[in-house]
PDB file of C-alpha atoms in Angstrom:
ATOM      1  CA  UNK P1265      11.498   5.795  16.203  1.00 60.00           C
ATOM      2  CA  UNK P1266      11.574   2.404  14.551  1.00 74.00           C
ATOM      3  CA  UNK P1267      11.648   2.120  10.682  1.00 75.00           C
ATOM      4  CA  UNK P1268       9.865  -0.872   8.772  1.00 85.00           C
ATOM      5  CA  UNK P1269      10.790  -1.652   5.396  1.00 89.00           C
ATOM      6  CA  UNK P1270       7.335  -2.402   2.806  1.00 92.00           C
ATOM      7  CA  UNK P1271       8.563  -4.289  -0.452  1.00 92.00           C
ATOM      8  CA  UNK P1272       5.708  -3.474  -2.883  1.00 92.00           C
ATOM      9  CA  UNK P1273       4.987  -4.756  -6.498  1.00 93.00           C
ATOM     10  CA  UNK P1274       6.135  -8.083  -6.177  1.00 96.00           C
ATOM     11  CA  UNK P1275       5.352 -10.445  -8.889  1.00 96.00           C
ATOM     12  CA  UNK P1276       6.962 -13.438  -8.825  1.00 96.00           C
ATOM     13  CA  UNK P1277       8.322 -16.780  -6.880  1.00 96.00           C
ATOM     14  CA  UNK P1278      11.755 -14.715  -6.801  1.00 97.00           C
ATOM     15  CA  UNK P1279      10.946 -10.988  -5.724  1.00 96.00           C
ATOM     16  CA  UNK P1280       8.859 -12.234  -3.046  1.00 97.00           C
ATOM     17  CA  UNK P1281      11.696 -15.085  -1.742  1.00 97.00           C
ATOM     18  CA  UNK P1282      14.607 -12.151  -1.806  1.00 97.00           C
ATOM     19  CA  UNK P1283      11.922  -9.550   0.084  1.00 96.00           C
ATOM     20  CA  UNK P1284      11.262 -12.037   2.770  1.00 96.00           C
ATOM     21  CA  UNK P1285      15.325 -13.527   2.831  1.00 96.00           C
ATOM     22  CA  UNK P1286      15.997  -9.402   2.996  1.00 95.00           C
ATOM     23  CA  UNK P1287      14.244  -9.190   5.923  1.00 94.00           C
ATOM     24  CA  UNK P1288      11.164  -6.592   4.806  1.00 95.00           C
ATOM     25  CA  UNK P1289       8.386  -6.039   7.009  1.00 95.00           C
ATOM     26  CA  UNK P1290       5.651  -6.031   4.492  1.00 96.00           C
ATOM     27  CA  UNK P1291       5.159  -7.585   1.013  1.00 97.00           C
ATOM     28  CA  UNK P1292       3.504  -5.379  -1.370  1.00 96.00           C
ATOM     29  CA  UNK P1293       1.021  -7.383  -4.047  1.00 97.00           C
ATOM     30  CA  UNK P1294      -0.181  -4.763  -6.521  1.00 96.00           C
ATOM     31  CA  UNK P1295      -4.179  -4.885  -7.554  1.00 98.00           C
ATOM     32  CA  UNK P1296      -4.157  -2.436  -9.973  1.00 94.00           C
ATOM     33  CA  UNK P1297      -4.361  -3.616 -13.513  1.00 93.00           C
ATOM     34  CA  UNK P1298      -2.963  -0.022 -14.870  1.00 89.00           C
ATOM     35  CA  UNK P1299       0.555  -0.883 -12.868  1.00 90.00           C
ATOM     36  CA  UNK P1300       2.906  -2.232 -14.441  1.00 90.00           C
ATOM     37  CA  UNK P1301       3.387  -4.362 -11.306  1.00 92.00           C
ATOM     38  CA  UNK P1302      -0.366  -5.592 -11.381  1.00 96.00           C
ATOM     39  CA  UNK P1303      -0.517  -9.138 -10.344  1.00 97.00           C
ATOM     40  CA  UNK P1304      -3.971 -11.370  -9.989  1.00 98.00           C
ATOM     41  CA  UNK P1305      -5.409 -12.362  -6.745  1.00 98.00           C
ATOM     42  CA  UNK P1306      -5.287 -16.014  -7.859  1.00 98.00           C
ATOM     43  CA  UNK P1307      -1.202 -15.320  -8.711  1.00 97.00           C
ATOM     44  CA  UNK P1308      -0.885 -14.088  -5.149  1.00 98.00           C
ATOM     45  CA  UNK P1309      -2.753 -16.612  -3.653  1.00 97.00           C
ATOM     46  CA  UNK P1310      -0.563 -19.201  -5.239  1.00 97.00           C
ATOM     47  CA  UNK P1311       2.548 -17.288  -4.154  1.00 97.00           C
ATOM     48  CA  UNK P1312       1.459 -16.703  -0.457  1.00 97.00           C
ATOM     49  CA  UNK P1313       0.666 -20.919  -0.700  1.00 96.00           C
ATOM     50  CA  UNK P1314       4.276 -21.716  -1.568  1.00 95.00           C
ATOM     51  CA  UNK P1315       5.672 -18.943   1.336  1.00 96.00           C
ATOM     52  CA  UNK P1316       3.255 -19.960   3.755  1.00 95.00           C
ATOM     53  CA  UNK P1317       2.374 -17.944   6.918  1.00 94.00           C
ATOM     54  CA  UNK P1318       5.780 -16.202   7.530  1.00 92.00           C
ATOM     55  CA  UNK P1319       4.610 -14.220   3.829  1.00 95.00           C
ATOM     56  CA  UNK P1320       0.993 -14.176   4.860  1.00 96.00           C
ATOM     57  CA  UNK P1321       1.417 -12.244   7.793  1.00 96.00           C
ATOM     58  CA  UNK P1322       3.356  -9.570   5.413  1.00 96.00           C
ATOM     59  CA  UNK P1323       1.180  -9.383   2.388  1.00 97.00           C
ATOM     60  CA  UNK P1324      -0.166  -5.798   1.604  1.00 97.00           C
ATOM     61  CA  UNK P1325      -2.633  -5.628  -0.566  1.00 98.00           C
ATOM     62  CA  UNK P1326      -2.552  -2.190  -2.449  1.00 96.00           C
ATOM     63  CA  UNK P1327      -5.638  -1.316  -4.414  1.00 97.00           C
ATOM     64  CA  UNK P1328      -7.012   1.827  -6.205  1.00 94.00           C
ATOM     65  CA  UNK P1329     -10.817   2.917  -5.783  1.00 96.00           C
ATOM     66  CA  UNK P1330     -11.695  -0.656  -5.253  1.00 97.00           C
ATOM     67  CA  UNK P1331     -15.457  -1.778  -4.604  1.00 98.00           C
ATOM     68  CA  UNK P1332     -15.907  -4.361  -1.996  1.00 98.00           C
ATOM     69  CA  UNK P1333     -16.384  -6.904  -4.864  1.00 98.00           C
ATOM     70  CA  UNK P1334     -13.029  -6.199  -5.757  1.00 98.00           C
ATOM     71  CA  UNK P1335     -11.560  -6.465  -2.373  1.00 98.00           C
ATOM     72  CA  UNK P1336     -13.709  -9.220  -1.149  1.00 98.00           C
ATOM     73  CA  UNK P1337     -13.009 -11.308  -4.321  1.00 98.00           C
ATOM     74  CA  UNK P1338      -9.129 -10.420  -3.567  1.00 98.00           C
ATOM     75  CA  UNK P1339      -9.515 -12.003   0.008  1.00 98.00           C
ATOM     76  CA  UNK P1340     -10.835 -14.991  -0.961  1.00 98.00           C
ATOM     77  CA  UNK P1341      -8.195 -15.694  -3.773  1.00 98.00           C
ATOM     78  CA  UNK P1342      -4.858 -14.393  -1.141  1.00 97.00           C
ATOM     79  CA  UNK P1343      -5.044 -14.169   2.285  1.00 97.00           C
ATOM     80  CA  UNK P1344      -3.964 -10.759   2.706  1.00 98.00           C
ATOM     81  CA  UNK P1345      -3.303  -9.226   6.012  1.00 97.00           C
ATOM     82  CA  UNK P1346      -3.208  -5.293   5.463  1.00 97.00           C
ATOM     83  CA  UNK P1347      -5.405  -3.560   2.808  1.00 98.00           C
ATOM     84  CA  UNK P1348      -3.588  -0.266   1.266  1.00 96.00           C
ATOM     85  CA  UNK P1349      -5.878   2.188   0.163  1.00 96.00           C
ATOM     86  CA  UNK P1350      -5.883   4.947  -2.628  1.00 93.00           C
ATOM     87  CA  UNK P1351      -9.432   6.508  -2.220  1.00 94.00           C
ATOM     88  CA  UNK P1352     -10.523   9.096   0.211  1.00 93.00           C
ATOM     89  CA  UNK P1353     -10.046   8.310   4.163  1.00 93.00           C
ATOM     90  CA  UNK P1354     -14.001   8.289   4.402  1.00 95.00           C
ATOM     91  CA  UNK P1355     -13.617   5.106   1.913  1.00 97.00           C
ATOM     92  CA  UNK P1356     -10.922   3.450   3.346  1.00 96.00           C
ATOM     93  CA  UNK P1357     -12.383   3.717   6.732  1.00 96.00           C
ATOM     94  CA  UNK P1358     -15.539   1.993   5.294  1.00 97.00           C
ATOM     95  CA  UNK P1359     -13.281  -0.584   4.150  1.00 98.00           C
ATOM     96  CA  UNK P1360     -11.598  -1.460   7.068  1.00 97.00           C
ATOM     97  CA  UNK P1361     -15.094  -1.749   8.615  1.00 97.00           C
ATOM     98  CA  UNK P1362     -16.274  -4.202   5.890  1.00 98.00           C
ATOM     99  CA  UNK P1363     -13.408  -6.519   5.966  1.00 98.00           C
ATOM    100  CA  UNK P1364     -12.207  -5.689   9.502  1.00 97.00           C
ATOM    101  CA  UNK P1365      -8.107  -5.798   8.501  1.00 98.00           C
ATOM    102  CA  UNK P1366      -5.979  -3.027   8.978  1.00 97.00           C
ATOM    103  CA  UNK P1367      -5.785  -0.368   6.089  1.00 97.00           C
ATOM    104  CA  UNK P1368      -3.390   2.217   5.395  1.00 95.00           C
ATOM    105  CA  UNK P1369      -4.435   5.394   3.132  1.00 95.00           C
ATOM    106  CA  UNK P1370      -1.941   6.430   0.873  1.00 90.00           C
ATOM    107  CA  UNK P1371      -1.614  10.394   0.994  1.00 88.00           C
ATOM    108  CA  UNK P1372      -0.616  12.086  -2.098  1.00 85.00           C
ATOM    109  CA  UNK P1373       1.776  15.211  -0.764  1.00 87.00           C
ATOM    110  CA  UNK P1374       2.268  18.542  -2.806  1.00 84.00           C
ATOM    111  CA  UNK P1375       2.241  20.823   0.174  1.00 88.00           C
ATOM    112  CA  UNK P1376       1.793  20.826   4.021  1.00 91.00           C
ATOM    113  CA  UNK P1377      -2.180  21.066   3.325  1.00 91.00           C
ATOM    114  CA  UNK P1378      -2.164  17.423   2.193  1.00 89.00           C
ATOM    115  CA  UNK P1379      -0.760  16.208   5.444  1.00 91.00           C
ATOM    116  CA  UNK P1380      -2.660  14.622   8.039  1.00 91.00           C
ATOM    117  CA  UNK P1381      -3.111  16.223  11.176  1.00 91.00           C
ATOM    118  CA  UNK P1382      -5.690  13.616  13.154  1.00 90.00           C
ATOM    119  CA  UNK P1383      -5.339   9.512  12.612  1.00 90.00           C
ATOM    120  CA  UNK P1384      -6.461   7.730   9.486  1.00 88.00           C
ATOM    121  CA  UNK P1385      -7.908   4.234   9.924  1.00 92.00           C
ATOM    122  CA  UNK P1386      -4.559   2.157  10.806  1.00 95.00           C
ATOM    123  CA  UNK P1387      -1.245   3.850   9.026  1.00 92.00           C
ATOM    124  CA  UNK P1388       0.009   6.516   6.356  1.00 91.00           C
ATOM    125  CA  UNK P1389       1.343   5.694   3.268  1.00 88.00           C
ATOM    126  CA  UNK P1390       2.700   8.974   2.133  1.00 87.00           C
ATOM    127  CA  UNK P1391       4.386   9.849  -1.446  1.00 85.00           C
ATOM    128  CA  UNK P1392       4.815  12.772  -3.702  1.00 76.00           C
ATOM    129  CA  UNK P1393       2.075  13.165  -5.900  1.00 70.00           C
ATOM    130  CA  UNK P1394       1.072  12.117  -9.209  1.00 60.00           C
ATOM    131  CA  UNK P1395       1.295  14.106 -12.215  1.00 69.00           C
ATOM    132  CA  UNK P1396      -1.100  14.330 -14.806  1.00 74.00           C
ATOM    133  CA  UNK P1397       0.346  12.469 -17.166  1.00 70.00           C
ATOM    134  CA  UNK P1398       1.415   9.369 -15.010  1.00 65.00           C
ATOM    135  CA  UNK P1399      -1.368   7.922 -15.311  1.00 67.00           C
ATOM    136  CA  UNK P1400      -1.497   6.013 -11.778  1.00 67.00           C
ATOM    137  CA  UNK P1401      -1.948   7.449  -8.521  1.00 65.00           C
ATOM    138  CA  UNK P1402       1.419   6.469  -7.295  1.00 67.00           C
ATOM    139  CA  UNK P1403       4.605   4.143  -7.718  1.00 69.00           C
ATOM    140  CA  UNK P1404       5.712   6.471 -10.481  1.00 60.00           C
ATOM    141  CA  UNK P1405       9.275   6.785  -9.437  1.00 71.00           C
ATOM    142  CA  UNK P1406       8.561  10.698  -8.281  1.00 69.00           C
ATOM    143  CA  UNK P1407      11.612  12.196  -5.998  1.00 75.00           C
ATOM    144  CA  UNK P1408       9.666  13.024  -3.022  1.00 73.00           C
ATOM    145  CA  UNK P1409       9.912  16.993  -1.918  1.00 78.00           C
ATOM    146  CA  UNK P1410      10.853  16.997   1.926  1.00 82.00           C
ATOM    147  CA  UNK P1411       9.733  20.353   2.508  1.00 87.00           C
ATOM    148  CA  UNK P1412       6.414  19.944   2.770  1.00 86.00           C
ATOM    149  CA  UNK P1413       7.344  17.169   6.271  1.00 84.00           C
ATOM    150  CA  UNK P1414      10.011  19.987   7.800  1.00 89.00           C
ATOM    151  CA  UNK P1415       6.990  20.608  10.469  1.00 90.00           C
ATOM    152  CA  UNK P1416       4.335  17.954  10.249  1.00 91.00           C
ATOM    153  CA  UNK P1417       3.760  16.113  13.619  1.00 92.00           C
ATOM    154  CA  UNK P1418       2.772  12.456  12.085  1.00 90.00           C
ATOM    155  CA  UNK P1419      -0.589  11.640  14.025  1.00 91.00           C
ATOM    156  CA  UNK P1420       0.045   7.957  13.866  1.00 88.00           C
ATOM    157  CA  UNK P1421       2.935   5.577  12.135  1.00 88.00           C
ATOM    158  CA  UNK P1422       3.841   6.030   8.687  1.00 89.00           C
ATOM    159  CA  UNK P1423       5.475   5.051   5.206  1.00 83.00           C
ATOM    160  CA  UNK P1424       7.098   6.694   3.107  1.00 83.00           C
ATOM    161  CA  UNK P1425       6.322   4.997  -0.594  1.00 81.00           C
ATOM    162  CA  UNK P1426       9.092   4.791  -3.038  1.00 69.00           C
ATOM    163  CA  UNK P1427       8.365   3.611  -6.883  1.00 53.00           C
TER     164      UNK P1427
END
C-alpha cells in the first residue's frame, strides 16, 4: 500500500509553494464559493502560471454540483488535471466523460452502507459526513469514525479527506 498526500484549499502564492516544497501529491484549489477556502478559476490560473507544470500536474479541482459551464469555464481559466466531485457517481461519471480528466467522487461515510463496493470513475475521496448545520458538504473539520472501514474492501485507490 502506498499513501499520497492531497493538500486541498490552497489560496495563495505561499500555501501552494510550502505544499509543493512539502512534497504533496496533489494540490487542492477549492471551487466552491460557500468554502471558506473558495478561490476563482482566474486566481488559480494565475497561481498554476507562476508554479508552472510541476503544480499543474497536481492541481485538483474540487467542485460541488457543478454544471459543465462551471467546470468547463474552470478549465479554461486553470489547467487542472483531476476534477473532484461532490454529486452523485452517475454525475461525476458524466463528467469525466465530458471533459475526459480523471475525477474522484467524494463519499460522505456515516455507516458501512455508504461505502463503495464496485469502482467509481477514477478514485475515492472518502470523509465523515456533513451535518446539517455545516452548511458544506465537506472540509468541515469532522473527526472521521473508523468503524464504519473495519471491513470495507476499497474497490479502487482512495483518500481519506481531512478539513
Amino acid at each position: 500500500m502506498s499513501v499520497g498526500i492531497k493538500i486541498c484549499g490552497l489560496k495563495d502564492h505561499e500555501n501552494v509553494a510550502a505544499a509543493l516544497e512539502s512534497g504533496a501529491d496533489w494540490i487542492g484549489f477549492v471551487f466552491y464559493a460557500r468554502s471558506p477556502r473558495f478561490v476563482t478559476p482566474q486566481e488559480v490560473g494565475a497561481l498554476l502560471t507562476r508554479f508552472g507544470d510541476s503544480a499543474v500536474r497536481r492541481a485538483v479541482g474540487l467542485f460541488v454540483k457543478p454544471s459543465d459551464d462551471e467546470i468547463a469555464g474552470a478549465l479554461a481559466a486553470a489547467p487542472l488535471s483531476i476534477l473532484q466531485i461532490y454529486d452523485s457517481p452517475e454525475r461525476a461519471a458524466e463528467i469525466r466523460q465530458r471533459f475526459g480528466l480523471p475525477v474522484w467522487v467524494s463519499i460522505a461515510v456515516t455507516t458501512p452502507s455508504d461505502l463503495p463496493d464496485a469502482p467509481l470513475c477514477d478514485g475515492l475521496v472518502i470523509e465523515p459526513a456533513a451535518r446539517t448545520e455545516d452548511g458544506r458538504p465537506g472540509g468541515n473539520g469532522r473527526i472521521m469514525d473508523w468503524a464504519p472501514l473495519k471491513s470495507w474492501k476499497a474497490p479502487q485507490n482512495w483518500l481519506l479527506a481531512g478539513g
